[in-house]
Amino acid sequence: MKPSTAYRQYHPKWYRTRVSTLWWSRKWSYLKFMLRELSSVFVACYVVILLLQLHALRGGPDAYQGFQDWLKDPWLVILNGVSFLFVLFHAVTWFNLTPKAMAVRLRGKRLPNVLVAAPNYVAWLAVSALVVFLLTRQG
Amino acid sequence: MAETITIEVARYRPEQEGEPALQSYEVPLNKDWVVLDALNHIKDHVDGSLSFRWSCRMGVCGSCGMTVNGEPKLTCATFLSHYAPGPIRVEPLKNFPVVRDLVIEMTDFMEKLQSVKPWIVRQDDPAPAKGEFLQTPEQLDEFKQFSMCINCMICYAACPVYGLDPQFVGPAAIALAQRYNQDSRDQGEQERMDVLSQHEGIWGCTFVGECTEVCPKDVDPAGAIQQYKLAATKEWFKSFLMPWSKQ
Amino acid sequence: MTDSLSSEMPSHDVLLVGGGGAGLRAAIAVSEVDPNLSVAVVSKVYPMRSHTVSAEGGSAAVIKEGDSLDEHAYDTISGGDWMCDQDAVELFVNEAPGEMLQLEHWGCPWSREPDGRVAVRPFGGMKKERTWFAADKTGFHMLHALFQTSLKYRSIARYDEWFVTRLLVEDGRVQGVVAIELMTGKIQAITAKSVIICTGGCGKVFPFTTNANIKNGDGMALAYRAGVPLKDMEFVQYHPTGLPFTGILITEASRAEGGFLLNKDGYRYLQDYDLGTPQPKPVLRSMELGPRDRLSQAFMKELEKGRTLEGPYGPYVHLDLTHLGKKIIDTKLPFVRELCLKYENIDPVSELIPVRPVVHYMMGGVHTDIQGATPLAGLFAAGEAACVSINGANRLGSNSLTELLVFGGRAGRAAAEHALQDKPLSAGIEAQAADEKKRLEREFLHKSGGTEPIAGLRGEMQSIMEKSAGIYRTGTLLEEAQAKVAELKERFRQVAIQDHSHTFNTELTAALELSYMLDVAEAVVECALHRTESRGAHQRIDFPRRDDERFLAHSLVSHRPDDRPRVEYLPVTITRWPPGERVYGRPAAPAPPG
Ligand SMILES: Cc1cc2nc3c(=O)[nH]c(=O)nc-3n(C[C@H](O)[C@H](O)[C@H](O)COP(=O)(O)OP(=O)(O)OC[C@H]3O[C@@H](n4cnc5c(N)ncnc54)[C@H](O)[C@@H]3O)c2cc1C
Ligand code: SF4
Ligand code: FES
């Protein structure tokens, strides 16, 4: 027990609970929050990789080839994989909160949340399909 | 002897002790009792020095928010039998300084509430004698939900962003700002936007959604925050792309 | 302790004791008279926690075509069994629409018609539809709109969670209050040129009540102790439909929307008590939409006949909303459904709601004129704590919220005018405040060895009040209560206080509240004993008739130290509506000649 500062009459002595280090493990929603915070590290890594890529591009075909080889390093594959998962996670979070941010109404009735979020997913699928199409056509 | 249940209450008497400690009481497990009834039983018949706030006992005054078995709850709407066979732990709301026992300090919220200008702002000011401002039931519906907030502080207790950064305006105050922004009679959105954008805190909210989850009145403060962010982003883009458009 | 009270004695122009609907309306009114006047709102709870928050049904004001101010006045006066001052009522119905529109401009989310105009609903005892509502959380929305609007006035200073213990009176005028700051325990004098009492009702004097824990008649007792008479304290309103055990109110709006009251045989028993004949749809001023006093009395008669049901918390009858359907219930009465589901585990869409009469409202209060001024210079009162009187012997539902606005506003303006006269503070005030501090320390904070637990005394007071000053009263029972209350007051000197701390000491406030309630109980019993007639909410089995000859008059009860209180009478002001028979559910007899 820590010694407390003494109470002085008519001066309230408030107790401030410190946030415990493991507070985020108490709840799935808190954990998700922490994961989103944590994702910034990976996003930063991704940005660095992108910058390196640009740098390599400027350095000519050889440098770019070296960069591509470097990308095959298993650590980097894992890093990129994790970043990708986080991006997915963010996408889902933001899609799910569109119905919160915009109350869409049809004939005076508020549309159910699923219906508002759905177009996001549809658009997402469409864009992904397009990307897959472009990639496979080239290959 | 009727059935009883153990209730562990966080006691903190600043004039005697340095930090809170739990104290156990046995109370009758009456099926009609809420947690608040048990606390009153203790205060009336066991230990008169137990301090907590309450008033309406019908979930509308917002006084009786406490942490019950780790969750923020209105104790007048939380039945004892729900936690049988016990024990039940009752603590003050998290994220606030504790004044004494189960009483927390909430002037911080009162100041934040005032800062978001929770009143009708009009450029013109027609005399009431001219009649009411017309407002259709649909227009009323736009903000009705946000106007149901009883200021019980339960959402603040559940908000990790507020816990980590007490500067954060917080769920209920933003919901109430949004309540006026969405009111067809109001013309103060810009003023409120200026106040809310002053602090970064709002961007710290990455949609934990707990505030909406715990809110006993279905106010959906998380929705209000997202609406506000969207509006602020639009505003930002506008001033970025068309700097001359700023009035 | 060396700190003197004066070193930092804050002073204001107008001080409000209470931050409910009446208090906040008054505070804004003062600021509107003169934004330079400094206003203090002193409240024992944060203003938005005040009990106005729990009012459900609505607030009356004439707004629709086909209605008239005179009809509102007549409904109010006949509903009050001709005990209302008619000049006050006329003024009230006149100013009501303006006040309600003002509140609309301040953002109150009134329920609307499809075309955007304010909607109104029928209400008990009202001949026309004129009750404005915000779903079934009218008081909640009104209070929050007022509170949030009050935040924009820089001249309003708030003393949140300050508990007033005494009025400071010197040289025949009130000059401030002494209050305890709950957070720190500091006992502090706050001076002011005018003081307005807006402390609300006193339902907690009784065991079963819709009233919150904070409704202890504080302001009535403060005024009473300062020598100001209380008026019409025998008129206590029972609401016919409270939930057993909790006393939570099921709003009259549920009957206005078409709910039925059924006895144990499923029979709409009100038809047996001269309240009209049952119709499938609600009929104004008839059956379930009769006035509250008559409905509560009918319950007691059913009880006598053995036609009520029996539950763990006493007798009850059923309120039937099932025929309204889910849609009406969810749009017009969502809070009723929420309360039933949360507190009784009953869904009114498909089940009957158990209800019983519960103490709801105090028609009486601090004696004021139509400006809200009391006989003590500088002291004003408004809201449920005051008695103007527009409620007479029985308040009509939805008049009270409007009263907060009309008379809160009037008292605020009158108090502002009074403050502008700018009289200096009397020299003796500081000493008086110091005395009060010593009293609180001697009698409570530093006292040990008390033997009477607060809860015990409170329980005994509540049960004797229910037994003898309830829906039906007799002289014998009232005399018993008179002796009992005196005994309880004596025993209160030995009240046991375990908590001697300064920080948020709620045992201290509970003791002080009990002492206020004992004074209020004394006043109620005294007035009820003296009024040997039956009128409105005051029903004497030993004097079952209304006696206009002797009692068309307000009771004024004054405190006398070391003696029984004195009861005097003040004639009721009659302007245009001579006393007549109260008729519900059938056409009224032709008006008496004259
Ligand atoms: C459940 C319920 C439903 C109702 N429904 C309706 C309705 O539908 N329509 C209608 O017209 N009326 C209704 N009423 C009646 C109406 O709500 C009340 O009469 C009215 O709200 C009283 O308001 P007030 O401002 O006088 O007092 P309150 O709102 O009770 O406020 C009292 C204030 O005084 C303060 N106070 C008290 N004592 C002290 C002290 N010692 N020191 C400092 N501050 C103090 C409190 O903190 C509080 O701020 C209802 C009442 C109840 C209980
Ligand atoms: S938003 Fe909900 S949880 Fe938060 S203060 Fe308001 S009512 Fe309470
Ligand atoms: S006591 Fe009022 S909300 Fe619980």
Short mmCIF file of N, CA and C in Angstrom, two decimals, chain C residues 39-117:
data_model
loop_
_atom_site.label_atom_id
_atom_site.label_comp_id
_atom_site.label_asym_id
_atom_site.label_seq_id
_atom_site.Cartn_x
_atom_site.Cartn_y
_atom_site.Cartn_z
N VAL C 39 -27.05 35.36 -10.88
CA VAL C 39 -28.01 34.36 -10.44
C VAL C 39 -27.26 33.16 -9.91
N ALA C 40 -27.70 32.62 -8.78
CA ALA C 40 -27.09 31.39 -8.27
C ALA C 40 -28.15 30.30 -8.26
N VAL C 41 -27.85 29.16 -8.86
CA VAL C 41 -28.74 28.01 -8.77
C VAL C 41 -28.10 27.02 -7.80
N VAL C 42 -28.70 26.89 -6.63
CA VAL C 42 -28.15 26.00 -5.61
C VAL C 42 -29.01 24.74 -5.60
N SER C 43 -28.39 23.59 -5.87
CA SER C 43 -29.20 22.38 -5.95
C SER C 43 -28.48 21.20 -5.30
N LYS C 44 -29.25 20.40 -4.58
CA LYS C 44 -28.60 19.29 -3.89
C LYS C 44 -28.24 18.14 -4.84
N VAL C 45 -28.78 18.16 -6.04
CA VAL C 45 -28.32 17.22 -7.07
C VAL C 45 -28.00 18.04 -8.32
N TYR C 46 -27.24 17.46 -9.25
CA TYR C 46 -27.03 18.16 -10.51
C TYR C 46 -28.40 18.48 -11.08
N PRO C 47 -28.59 19.71 -11.61
CA PRO C 47 -29.93 20.13 -12.02
C PRO C 47 -30.64 19.11 -12.90
N MET C 48 -29.93 18.48 -13.82
CA MET C 48 -30.65 17.57 -14.73
C MET C 48 -31.05 16.27 -14.05
N ARG C 49 -30.71 16.11 -12.78
CA ARG C 49 -31.19 14.94 -12.02
C ARG C 49 -32.46 15.27 -11.25
N SER C 50 -32.88 16.53 -11.24
CA SER C 50 -34.06 16.94 -10.47
C SER C 50 -35.26 16.12 -10.88
N HIS C 51 -36.26 16.09 -10.01
CA HIS C 51 -37.32 15.12 -10.29
C HIS C 51 -38.26 15.50 -11.42
N THR C 52 -38.18 16.71 -11.90
CA THR C 52 -38.93 17.05 -13.10
C THR C 52 -38.62 16.03 -14.20
N VAL C 53 -37.41 15.48 -14.14
CA VAL C 53 -36.94 14.53 -15.15
C VAL C 53 -37.87 13.33 -15.31
N SER C 54 -38.61 12.99 -14.26
CA SER C 54 -39.37 11.74 -14.34
C SER C 54 -40.81 11.96 -14.81
N ALA C 55 -41.22 13.20 -15.01
CA ALA C 55 -42.59 13.42 -15.47
C ALA C 55 -42.74 12.84 -16.87
N GLU C 56 -43.85 12.16 -17.08
CA GLU C 56 -43.99 11.39 -18.30
C GLU C 56 -45.00 12.00 -19.26
N GLY C 57 -46.22 12.18 -18.76
CA GLY C 57 -47.37 12.38 -19.64
C GLY C 57 -47.37 13.61 -20.50
N GLY C 58 -47.26 14.80 -19.92
CA GLY C 58 -47.33 15.96 -20.77
C GLY C 58 -47.59 17.24 -20.00
N SER C 59 -47.78 18.30 -20.75
CA SER C 59 -47.85 19.64 -20.19
C SER C 59 -48.94 20.40 -20.94
N ALA C 60 -49.89 20.99 -20.17
CA ALA C 60 -51.09 21.51 -20.81
C ALA C 60 -50.99 22.97 -21.21
N ALA C 61 -51.46 23.29 -22.40
CA ALA C 61 -51.63 24.68 -22.82
C ALA C 61 -52.52 24.68 -24.04
N VAL C 62 -53.42 25.67 -24.11
CA VAL C 62 -54.37 25.73 -25.21
C VAL C 62 -53.63 26.14 -26.48
N ILE C 63 -53.73 25.35 -27.53
CA ILE C 63 -53.02 25.67 -28.77
C ILE C 63 -53.86 25.35 -30.00
N LYS C 64 -54.82 24.43 -29.87
CA LYS C 64 -55.54 23.97 -31.06
C LYS C 64 -56.84 24.74 -31.27
N GLU C 65 -57.26 24.79 -32.51
CA GLU C 65 -58.56 25.38 -32.82
C GLU C 65 -59.63 24.58 -32.08
N GLY C 66 -60.70 25.26 -31.70
CA GLY C 66 -61.78 24.55 -31.05
C GLY C 66 -61.61 24.46 -29.54
N ASP C 67 -60.47 24.90 -29.06
CA ASP C 67 -60.25 24.91 -27.62
C ASP C 67 -60.25 26.38 -27.18
N SER C 68 -60.42 26.62 -25.89
CA SER C 68 -60.38 28.01 -25.45
C SER C 68 -59.76 28.11 -24.07
N LEU C 69 -59.23 29.29 -23.78
CA LEU C 69 -58.61 29.53 -22.48
C LEU C 69 -59.64 29.31 -21.36
N ASP C 70 -60.88 29.75 -21.61
CA ASP C 70 -61.91 29.60 -20.58
C ASP C 70 -62.17 28.13 -20.26
N GLU C 71 -62.13 27.29 -21.30
CA GLU C 71 -62.36 25.87 -21.03
C GLU C 71 -61.22 25.26 -20.20
N HIS C 72 -60.01 25.67 -20.53
CA HIS C 72 -58.87 25.19 -19.73
C HIS C 72 -59.03 25.66 -18.28
N ALA C 73 -59.43 26.92 -18.13
CA ALA C 73 -59.62 27.46 -16.79
C ALA C 73 -60.72 26.68 -16.06
N TYR C 74 -61.83 26.43 -16.75
CA TYR C 74 -62.94 25.73 -16.09
C TYR C 74 -62.54 24.32 -15.68
N ASP C 75 -61.86 23.60 -16.57
CA ASP C 75 -61.43 22.24 -16.23
C ASP C 75 -60.53 22.26 -15.00
N THR C 76 -59.64 23.25 -14.95
CA THR C 76 -58.71 23.34 -13.83
C THR C 76 -59.45 23.64 -12.53
N ILE C 77 -60.39 24.58 -12.61
CA ILE C 77 -61.10 25.00 -11.41
C ILE C 77 -62.04 23.90 -10.90
N SER C 78 -62.79 23.28 -11.82
CA SER C 78 -63.69 22.22 -11.35
C SER C 78 -62.87 21.02 -10.91
N GLY C 79 -61.77 20.74 -11.62
CA GLY C 79 -60.89 19.65 -11.21
C GLY C 79 -60.35 19.89 -9.81
N GLY C 80 -60.11 21.15 -9.47
CA GLY C 80 -59.57 21.49 -8.15
C GLY C 80 -60.66 21.65 -7.10
N ASP C 81 -61.88 21.23 -7.43
CA ASP C 81 -63.03 21.31 -6.52
C ASP C 81 -63.20 22.73 -5.96
N TRP C 82 -63.05 23.71 -6.85
CA TRP C 82 -63.26 25.13 -6.54
C TRP C 82 -62.34 25.69 -5.46
N MET C 83 -61.22 25.02 -5.25
CA MET C 83 -60.27 25.56 -4.28
C MET C 83 -59.19 26.40 -4.95
N CYS C 84 -59.21 26.47 -6.28
CA CYS C 84 -58.16 27.23 -6.97
C CYS C 84 -58.51 28.72 -6.89
N ASP C 85 -57.47 29.55 -6.82
CA ASP C 85 -57.71 30.99 -6.92
C ASP C 85 -57.92 31.30 -8.38
N GLN C 86 -59.08 31.85 -8.70
CA GLN C 86 -59.44 31.94 -10.12
C GLN C 86 -58.65 33.00 -10.86
N ASP C 87 -58.20 34.04 -10.13
CA ASP C 87 -57.35 35.03 -10.82
C ASP C 87 -56.03 34.36 -11.24
N ALA C 88 -55.51 33.51 -10.35
CA ALA C 88 -54.27 32.81 -10.67
C ALA C 88 -54.46 31.86 -11.86
N VAL C 89 -55.61 31.18 -11.86
CA VAL C 89 -55.86 30.22 -12.93
C VAL C 89 -56.00 30.95 -14.27
N GLU C 90 -56.71 32.08 -14.27
CA GLU C 90 -56.88 32.82 -15.53
C GLU C 90 -55.54 33.25 -16.09
N LEU C 91 -54.72 33.74 -15.19
CA LEU C 91 -53.39 34.18 -15.61
C LEU C 91 -52.57 32.99 -16.12
N PHE C 92 -52.73 31.90 -15.42
CA PHE C 92 -52.00 30.68 -15.79
C PHE C 92 -52.37 30.19 -17.19
N VAL C 93 -53.66 30.07 -17.46
CA VAL C 93 -54.04 29.55 -18.78
C VAL C 93 -53.68 30.54 -19.90
N ASN C 94 -53.70 31.85 -19.55
CA ASN C 94 -53.30 32.87 -20.53
C ASN C 94 -51.85 32.77 -20.92
N GLU C 95 -51.00 32.60 -19.93
CA GLU C 95 -49.56 32.63 -20.19
C GLU C 95 -49.02 31.27 -20.63
N ALA C 96 -49.81 30.22 -20.41
CA ALA C 96 -49.32 28.87 -20.70
C ALA C 96 -48.86 28.68 -22.15
N PRO C 97 -49.69 29.07 -23.15
CA PRO C 97 -49.25 28.80 -24.53
C PRO C 97 -47.93 29.50 -24.87
N GLY C 98 -47.77 30.73 -24.41
CA GLY C 98 -46.55 31.48 -24.70
C GLY C 98 -45.33 30.78 -24.11
N GLU C 99 -45.48 30.32 -22.87
CA GLU C 99 -44.36 29.63 -22.22
C GLU C 99 -44.01 28.34 -22.95
N MET C 100 -45.03 27.63 -23.39
CA MET C 100 -44.77 26.35 -24.06
C MET C 100 -44.10 26.58 -25.41
N LEU C 101 -44.53 27.63 -26.09
CA LEU C 101 -43.89 27.94 -27.38
C LEU C 101 -42.44 28.37 -27.14
N GLN C 102 -42.23 29.11 -26.08
CA GLN C 102 -40.86 29.51 -25.75
C GLN C 102 -39.99 28.27 -25.58
N LEU C 103 -40.53 27.30 -24.87
CA LEU C 103 -39.75 26.08 -24.64
C LEU C 103 -39.50 25.34 -25.96
N GLU C 104 -40.47 25.44 -26.85
CA GLU C 104 -40.28 24.85 -28.18
C GLU C 104 -39.12 25.55 -28.87
N HIS C 105 -39.04 26.85 -28.74
CA HIS C 105 -37.93 27.59 -29.35
C HIS C 105 -36.60 27.26 -28.68
N TRP C 106 -36.66 26.84 -27.46
CA TRP C 106 -35.43 26.44 -26.77
C TRP C 106 -35.06 24.98 -27.06
N GLY C 107 -35.82 24.34 -27.91
CA GLY C 107 -35.36 23.04 -28.37
C GLY C 107 -36.07 21.83 -27.81
N CYS C 108 -37.09 22.02 -26.96
CA CYS C 108 -37.77 20.85 -26.43
C CYS C 108 -38.35 20.02 -27.59
N PRO C 109 -38.03 18.73 -27.64
CA PRO C 109 -38.47 17.92 -28.78
C PRO C 109 -39.92 17.45 -28.66
N TRP C 110 -40.85 18.37 -28.74
CA TRP C 110 -42.27 18.01 -28.66
C TRP C 110 -42.64 17.03 -29.77
N SER C 111 -43.53 16.10 -29.46
CA SER C 111 -44.07 15.22 -30.50
C SER C 111 -44.89 16.08 -31.47
N ARG C 112 -44.91 15.65 -32.75
CA ARG C 112 -45.47 16.51 -33.80
C ARG C 112 -46.57 15.83 -34.59
N GLU C 113 -47.40 16.68 -35.21
CA GLU C 113 -48.35 16.22 -36.21
C GLU C 113 -47.58 16.00 -37.52
N PRO C 114 -48.16 15.25 -38.46
CA PRO C 114 -47.46 15.05 -39.74
C PRO C 114 -47.11 16.36 -40.43
N ASP C 115 -47.91 17.42 -40.23
CA ASP C 115 -47.60 18.68 -40.91
C ASP C 115 -46.56 19.51 -40.18
N GLY C 116 -46.01 19.00 -39.08
CA GLY C 116 -44.93 19.72 -38.40
C GLY C 116 -45.39 20.55 -37.22
N ARG C 117 -46.70 20.62 -36.99
CA ARG C 117 -47.15 21.38 -35.82
C ARG C 117 -47.10 20.51 -34.58
#
